[in-house]
CSV table of C-alpha atoms in Angstrom, one decimal:
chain,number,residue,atom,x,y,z
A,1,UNK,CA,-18.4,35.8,12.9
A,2,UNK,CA,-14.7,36.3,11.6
A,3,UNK,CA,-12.8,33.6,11.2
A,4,UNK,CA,-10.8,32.1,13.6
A,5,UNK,CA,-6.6,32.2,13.2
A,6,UNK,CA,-4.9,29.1,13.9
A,7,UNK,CA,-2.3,29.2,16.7
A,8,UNK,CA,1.0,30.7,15.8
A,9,UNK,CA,2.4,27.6,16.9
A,10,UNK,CA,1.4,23.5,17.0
A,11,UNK,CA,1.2,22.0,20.0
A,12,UNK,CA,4.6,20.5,21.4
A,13,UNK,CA,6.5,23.8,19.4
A,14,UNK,CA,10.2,24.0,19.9
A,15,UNK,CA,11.6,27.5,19.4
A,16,UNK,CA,15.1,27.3,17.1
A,17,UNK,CA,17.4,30.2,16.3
A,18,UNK,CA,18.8,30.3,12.0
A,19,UNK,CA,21.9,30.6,12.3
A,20,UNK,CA,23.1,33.5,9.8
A,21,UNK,CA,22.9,37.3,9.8
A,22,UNK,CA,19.5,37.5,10.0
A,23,UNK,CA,19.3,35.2,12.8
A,24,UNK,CA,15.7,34.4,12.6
A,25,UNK,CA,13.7,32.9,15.8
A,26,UNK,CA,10.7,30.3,14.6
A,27,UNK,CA,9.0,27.5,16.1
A,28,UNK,CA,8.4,24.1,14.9
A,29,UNK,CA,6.8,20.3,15.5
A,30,UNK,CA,9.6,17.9,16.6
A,31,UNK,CA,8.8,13.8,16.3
A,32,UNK,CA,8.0,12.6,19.7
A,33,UNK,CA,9.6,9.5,21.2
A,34,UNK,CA,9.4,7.2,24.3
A,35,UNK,CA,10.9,4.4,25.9
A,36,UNK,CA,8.3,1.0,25.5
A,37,UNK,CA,8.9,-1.7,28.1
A,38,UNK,CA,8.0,-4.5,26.8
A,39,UNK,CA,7.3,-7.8,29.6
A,40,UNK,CA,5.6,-11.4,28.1
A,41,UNK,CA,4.2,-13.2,31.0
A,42,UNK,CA,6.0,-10.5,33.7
A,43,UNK,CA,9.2,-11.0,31.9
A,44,UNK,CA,11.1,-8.0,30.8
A,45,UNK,CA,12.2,-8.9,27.2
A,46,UNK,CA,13.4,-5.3,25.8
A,47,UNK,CA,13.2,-1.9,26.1
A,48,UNK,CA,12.6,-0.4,22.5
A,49,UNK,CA,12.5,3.7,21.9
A,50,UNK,CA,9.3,4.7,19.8
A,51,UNK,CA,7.1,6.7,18.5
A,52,UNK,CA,3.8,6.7,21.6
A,53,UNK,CA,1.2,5.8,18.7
A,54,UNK,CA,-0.4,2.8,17.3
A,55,UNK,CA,1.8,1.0,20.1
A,56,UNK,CA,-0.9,-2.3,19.9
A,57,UNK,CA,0.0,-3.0,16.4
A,58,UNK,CA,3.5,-2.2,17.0
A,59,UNK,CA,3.7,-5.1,19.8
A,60,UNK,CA,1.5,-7.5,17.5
A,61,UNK,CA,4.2,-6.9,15.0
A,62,UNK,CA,7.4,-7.1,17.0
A,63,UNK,CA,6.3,-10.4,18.4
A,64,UNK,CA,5.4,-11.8,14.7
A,65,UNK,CA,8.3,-10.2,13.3
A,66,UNK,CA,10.7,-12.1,15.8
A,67,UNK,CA,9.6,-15.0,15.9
A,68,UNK,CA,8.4,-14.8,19.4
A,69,UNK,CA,4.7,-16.1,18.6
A,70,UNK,CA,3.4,-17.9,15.4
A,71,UNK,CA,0.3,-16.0,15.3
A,72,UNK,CA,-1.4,-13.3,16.9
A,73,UNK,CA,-3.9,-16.0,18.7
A,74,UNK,CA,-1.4,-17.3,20.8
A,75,UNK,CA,-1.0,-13.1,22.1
A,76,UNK,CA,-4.2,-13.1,24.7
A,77,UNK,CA,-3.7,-9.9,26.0
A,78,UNK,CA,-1.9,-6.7,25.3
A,79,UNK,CA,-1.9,-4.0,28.5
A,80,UNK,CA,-0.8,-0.3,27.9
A,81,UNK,CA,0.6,1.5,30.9
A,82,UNK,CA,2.5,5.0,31.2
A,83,UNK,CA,2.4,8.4,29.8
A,84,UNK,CA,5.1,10.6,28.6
A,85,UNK,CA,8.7,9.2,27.6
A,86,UNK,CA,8.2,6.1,29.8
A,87,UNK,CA,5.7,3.7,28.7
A,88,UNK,CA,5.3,-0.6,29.7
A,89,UNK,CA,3.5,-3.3,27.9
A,90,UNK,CA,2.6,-6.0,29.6
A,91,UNK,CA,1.7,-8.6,27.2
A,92,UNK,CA,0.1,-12.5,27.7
A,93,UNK,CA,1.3,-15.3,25.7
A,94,UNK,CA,0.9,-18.5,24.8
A,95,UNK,CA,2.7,-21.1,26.7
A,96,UNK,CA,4.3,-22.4,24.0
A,97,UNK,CA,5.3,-18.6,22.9
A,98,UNK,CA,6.9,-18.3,26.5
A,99,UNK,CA,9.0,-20.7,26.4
A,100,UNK,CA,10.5,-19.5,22.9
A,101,UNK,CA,11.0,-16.5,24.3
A,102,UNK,CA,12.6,-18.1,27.5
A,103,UNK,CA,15.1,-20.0,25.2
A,104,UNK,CA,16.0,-16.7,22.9
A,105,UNK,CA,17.2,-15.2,26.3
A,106,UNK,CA,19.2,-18.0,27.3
A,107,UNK,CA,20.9,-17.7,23.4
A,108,UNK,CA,21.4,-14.5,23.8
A,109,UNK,CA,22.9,-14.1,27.1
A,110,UNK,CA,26.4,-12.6,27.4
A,111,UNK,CA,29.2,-10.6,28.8
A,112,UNK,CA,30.7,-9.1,25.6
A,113,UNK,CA,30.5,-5.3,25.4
A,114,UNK,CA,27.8,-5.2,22.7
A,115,UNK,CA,25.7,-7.5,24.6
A,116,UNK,CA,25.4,-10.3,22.0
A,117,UNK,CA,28.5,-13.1,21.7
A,118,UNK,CA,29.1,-16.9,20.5
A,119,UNK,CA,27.3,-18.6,17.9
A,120,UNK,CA,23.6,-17.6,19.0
A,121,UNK,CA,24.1,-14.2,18.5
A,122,UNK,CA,25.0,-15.0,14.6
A,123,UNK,CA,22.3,-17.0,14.5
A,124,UNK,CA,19.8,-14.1,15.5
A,125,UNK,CA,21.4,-12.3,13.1
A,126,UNK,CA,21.2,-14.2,10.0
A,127,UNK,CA,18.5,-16.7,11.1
A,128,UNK,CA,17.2,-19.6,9.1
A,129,UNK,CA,14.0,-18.4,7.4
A,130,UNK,CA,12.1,-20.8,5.1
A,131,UNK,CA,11.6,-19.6,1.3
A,132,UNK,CA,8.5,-18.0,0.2
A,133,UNK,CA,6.2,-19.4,-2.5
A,134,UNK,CA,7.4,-17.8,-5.8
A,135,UNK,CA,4.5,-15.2,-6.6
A,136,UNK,CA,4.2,-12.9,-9.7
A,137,UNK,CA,5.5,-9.1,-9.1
A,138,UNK,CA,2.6,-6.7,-8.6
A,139,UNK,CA,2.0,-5.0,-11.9
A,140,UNK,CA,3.5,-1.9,-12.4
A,141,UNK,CA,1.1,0.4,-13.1
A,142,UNK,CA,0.5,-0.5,-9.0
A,143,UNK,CA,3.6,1.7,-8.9
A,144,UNK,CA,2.9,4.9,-10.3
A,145,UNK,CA,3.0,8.2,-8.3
A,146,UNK,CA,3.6,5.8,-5.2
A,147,UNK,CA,6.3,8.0,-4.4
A,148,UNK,CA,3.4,10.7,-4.4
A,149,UNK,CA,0.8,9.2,-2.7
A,150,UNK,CA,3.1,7.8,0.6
A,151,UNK,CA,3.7,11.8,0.8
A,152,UNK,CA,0.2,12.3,1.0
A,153,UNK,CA,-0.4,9.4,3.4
A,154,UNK,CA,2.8,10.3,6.0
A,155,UNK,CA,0.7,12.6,8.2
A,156,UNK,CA,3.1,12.8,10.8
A,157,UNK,CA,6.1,13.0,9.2
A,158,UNK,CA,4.9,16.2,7.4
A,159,UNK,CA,4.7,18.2,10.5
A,160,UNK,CA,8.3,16.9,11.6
A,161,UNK,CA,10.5,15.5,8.5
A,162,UNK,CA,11.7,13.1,11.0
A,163,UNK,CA,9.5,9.7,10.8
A,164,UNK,CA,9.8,6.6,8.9
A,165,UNK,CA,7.0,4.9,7.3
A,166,UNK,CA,5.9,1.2,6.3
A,167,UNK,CA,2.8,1.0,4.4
A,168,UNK,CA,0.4,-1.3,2.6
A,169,UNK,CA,-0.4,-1.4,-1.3
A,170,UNK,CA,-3.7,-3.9,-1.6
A,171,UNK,CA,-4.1,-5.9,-4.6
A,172,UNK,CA,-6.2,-3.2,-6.4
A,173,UNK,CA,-2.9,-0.9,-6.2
A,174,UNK,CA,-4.3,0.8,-3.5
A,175,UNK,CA,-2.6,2.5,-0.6
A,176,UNK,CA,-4.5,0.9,2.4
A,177,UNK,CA,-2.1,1.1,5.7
A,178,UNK,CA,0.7,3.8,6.2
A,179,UNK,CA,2.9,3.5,9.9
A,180,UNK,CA,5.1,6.0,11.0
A,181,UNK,CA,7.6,5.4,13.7
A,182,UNK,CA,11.3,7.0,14.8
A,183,UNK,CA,12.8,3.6,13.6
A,184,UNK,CA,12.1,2.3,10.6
A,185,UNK,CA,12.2,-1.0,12.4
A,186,UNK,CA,9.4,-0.6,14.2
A,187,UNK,CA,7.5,1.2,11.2
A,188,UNK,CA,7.5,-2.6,9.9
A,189,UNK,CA,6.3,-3.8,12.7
A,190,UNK,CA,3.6,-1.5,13.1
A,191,UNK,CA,2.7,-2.4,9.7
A,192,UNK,CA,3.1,-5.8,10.8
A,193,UNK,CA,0.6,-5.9,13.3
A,194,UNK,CA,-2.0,-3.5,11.6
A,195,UNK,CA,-2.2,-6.2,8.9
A,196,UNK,CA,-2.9,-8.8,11.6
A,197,UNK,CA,-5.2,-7.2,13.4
A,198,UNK,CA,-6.9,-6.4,10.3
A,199,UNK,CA,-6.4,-9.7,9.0
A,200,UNK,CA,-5.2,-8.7,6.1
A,201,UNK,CA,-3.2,-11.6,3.6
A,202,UNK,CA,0.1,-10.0,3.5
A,203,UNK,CA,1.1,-11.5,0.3
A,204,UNK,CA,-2.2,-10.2,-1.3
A,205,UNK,CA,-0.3,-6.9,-2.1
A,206,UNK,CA,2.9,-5.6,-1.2
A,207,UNK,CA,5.2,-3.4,1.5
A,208,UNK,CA,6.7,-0.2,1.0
A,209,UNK,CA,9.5,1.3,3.3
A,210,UNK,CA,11.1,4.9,3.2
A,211,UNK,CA,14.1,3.8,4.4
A,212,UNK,CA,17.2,2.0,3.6
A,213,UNK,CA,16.2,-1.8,2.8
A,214,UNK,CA,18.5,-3.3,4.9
A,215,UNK,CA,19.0,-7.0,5.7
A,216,UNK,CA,16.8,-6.9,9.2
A,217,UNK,CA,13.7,-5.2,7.0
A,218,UNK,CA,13.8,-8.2,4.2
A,219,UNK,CA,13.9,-10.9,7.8
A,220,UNK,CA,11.3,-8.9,9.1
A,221,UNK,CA,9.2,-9.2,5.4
A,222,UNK,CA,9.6,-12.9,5.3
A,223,UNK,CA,8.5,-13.5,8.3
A,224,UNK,CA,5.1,-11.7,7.8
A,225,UNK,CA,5.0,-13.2,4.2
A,226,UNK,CA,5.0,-10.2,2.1
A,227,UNK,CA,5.3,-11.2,-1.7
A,228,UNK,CA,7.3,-8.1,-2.6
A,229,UNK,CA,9.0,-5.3,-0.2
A,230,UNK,CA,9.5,-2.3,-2.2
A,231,UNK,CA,12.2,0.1,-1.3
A,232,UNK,CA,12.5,4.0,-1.6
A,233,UNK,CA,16.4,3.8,-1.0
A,234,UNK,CA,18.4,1.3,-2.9
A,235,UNK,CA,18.9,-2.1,-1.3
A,236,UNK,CA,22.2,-3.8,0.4
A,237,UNK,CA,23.9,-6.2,-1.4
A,238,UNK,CA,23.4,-8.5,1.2
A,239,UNK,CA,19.9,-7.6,1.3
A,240,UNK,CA,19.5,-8.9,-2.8
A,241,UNK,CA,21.2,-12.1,-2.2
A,242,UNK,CA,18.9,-12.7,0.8
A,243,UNK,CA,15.7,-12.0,-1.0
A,244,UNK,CA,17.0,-13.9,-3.8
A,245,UNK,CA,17.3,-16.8,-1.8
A,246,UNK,CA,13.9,-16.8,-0.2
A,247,UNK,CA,12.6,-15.7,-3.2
A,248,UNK,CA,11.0,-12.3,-1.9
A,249,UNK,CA,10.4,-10.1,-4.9
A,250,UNK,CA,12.7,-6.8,-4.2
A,251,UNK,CA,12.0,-3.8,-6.1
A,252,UNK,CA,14.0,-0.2,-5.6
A,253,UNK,CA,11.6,2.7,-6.4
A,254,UNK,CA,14.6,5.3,-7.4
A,255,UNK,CA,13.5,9.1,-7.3
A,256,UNK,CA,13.8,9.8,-11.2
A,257,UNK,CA,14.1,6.8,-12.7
A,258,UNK,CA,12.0,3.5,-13.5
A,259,UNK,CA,11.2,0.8,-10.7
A,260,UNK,CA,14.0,-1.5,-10.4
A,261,UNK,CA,13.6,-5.2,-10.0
A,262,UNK,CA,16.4,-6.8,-8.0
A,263,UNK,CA,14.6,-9.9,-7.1
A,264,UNK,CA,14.3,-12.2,-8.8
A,265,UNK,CA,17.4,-12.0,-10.3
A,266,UNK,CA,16.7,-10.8,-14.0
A,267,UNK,CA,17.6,-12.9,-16.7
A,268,UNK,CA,20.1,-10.9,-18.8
A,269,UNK,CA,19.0,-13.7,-22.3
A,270,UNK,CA,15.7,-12.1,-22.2
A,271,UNK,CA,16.8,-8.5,-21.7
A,272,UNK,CA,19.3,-8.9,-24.0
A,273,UNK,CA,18.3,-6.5,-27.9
């Protein structure tokens, strides 16, 4: 029997046009989004674009990641409905998570035009988080070819060049859980809630993003209790003094060059010749 071609095109193919004097036509995989609904005891509580997959463990992780339950025992229920670019959640709480919830929408209520004002809405944005335990880097051999092997783990983002990832190193320096998701965001919290669901200790190994480490990633990290958040862009200023302060091991993985520790803050007596 011959074999069998593959389709000249993947399914959900857009055609594009090169612009130039050859003007070629092609067709190629674009990332899909859609718009989540998100409701906690039949409240609406936001409306979040994502990627439509692994959307249990991206719920498990938004709620973790925001404080809006302690744990995932106190989420009872998580109820997918919708198809296409218009999805809805429907998620059961915990009484007590309810009424946290209840009181971040009375903080955040508002008539300013980017729909956060006063004190609370500093407050959400540089919240209170308590420290982490101090806990030892991951070695660094834990870090070799890493930039390599989240290549080879981002499936999706091979077909489109358009996803974010958040993934899992274990403590034997092994890749174990890669997330992709339009928003790097909500590549966390996928990441967030696949470790949950998994129970997996967070601070048994450490987190990787592809994106820019910025300050809402490292709340996001604390939160979970990762021991280290490794970064494929460099960090924010901000984002070192704040990992610094809760004492969340921040490393920069440049693209030629060796790991870079920015948390803790390096003691220039010891590096000193």
């Amino acid at each position: 029997m011959p074999a069998v071609s593959p389709p000249p095109c993947a399914p959900h193919g857009y055609a594009y046009a090169e612009m130039g004097p050859a003007s070629r036509l092609a067709e190629t995989r674009l990332a899909e989004e859609c718009a989540l609904a998100i409701d906690y005891n039949g409240l609406n509580h936001a409306v979040m674009m994502v990627s439509p997959t692994d959307l249990e463990d991206f719920i498990l992780g938004f709620s973790l990641s925001n404080g809006l339950v302690e744990s995932i025992e106190e989420i009872y229920d998580i109820a997918l409905d919708g198809a296409g670019d218009a999805r809805r959640a429907e998620v059961q709480v915990s009484a007590r998570a309810f009424w946290t919830l209840k009181r971040q929408r009375r903080q955040l209520a508002g008539t300013s035009g980017c729909g956060l004002c006063g004190v609370e809405a500093l407050e959400q944005a540089l919240p209170g988080l308590a420290p982490l335990p101090t806990r030892a880097l991951p070695p660094a051999a834990h870090l070799d070819d890493l930039r390599a092997r989240i290549a080879e783990a981002q499936q999706r983002a091979r077909g489109t060049g358009a996803l974010h990832a958040a993934l899992f190193v274990d403590e034997r320096g092994e890749l174990r859980l890669c997330r992709e998701d339009i928003g790097r965001h909500n590549a966390l919290d996928k990441l967030i809630g696949a470790l949950a669901a998994e129970r997996l200790l967070a601070h048994a190994g450490f987190a990787v993003v592809t994106s820019r480490c910025s300050l809402e990633l490292l709340h996001k990290a604390v939160r979970a209790g990762f021991a280290t958040l490794v970064s494929l862009s460099a960090p924010t200023a901000l984002t070192v003094d704040w990992a610094r302060r809760h004492r969340l091991n921040l490393i920069h993985l440049p693209h030629h060059s060796a790991p870079r520790v920015y948390s803790p803050a390096p003691s220039l007596e010891e590096h000193r010749p």
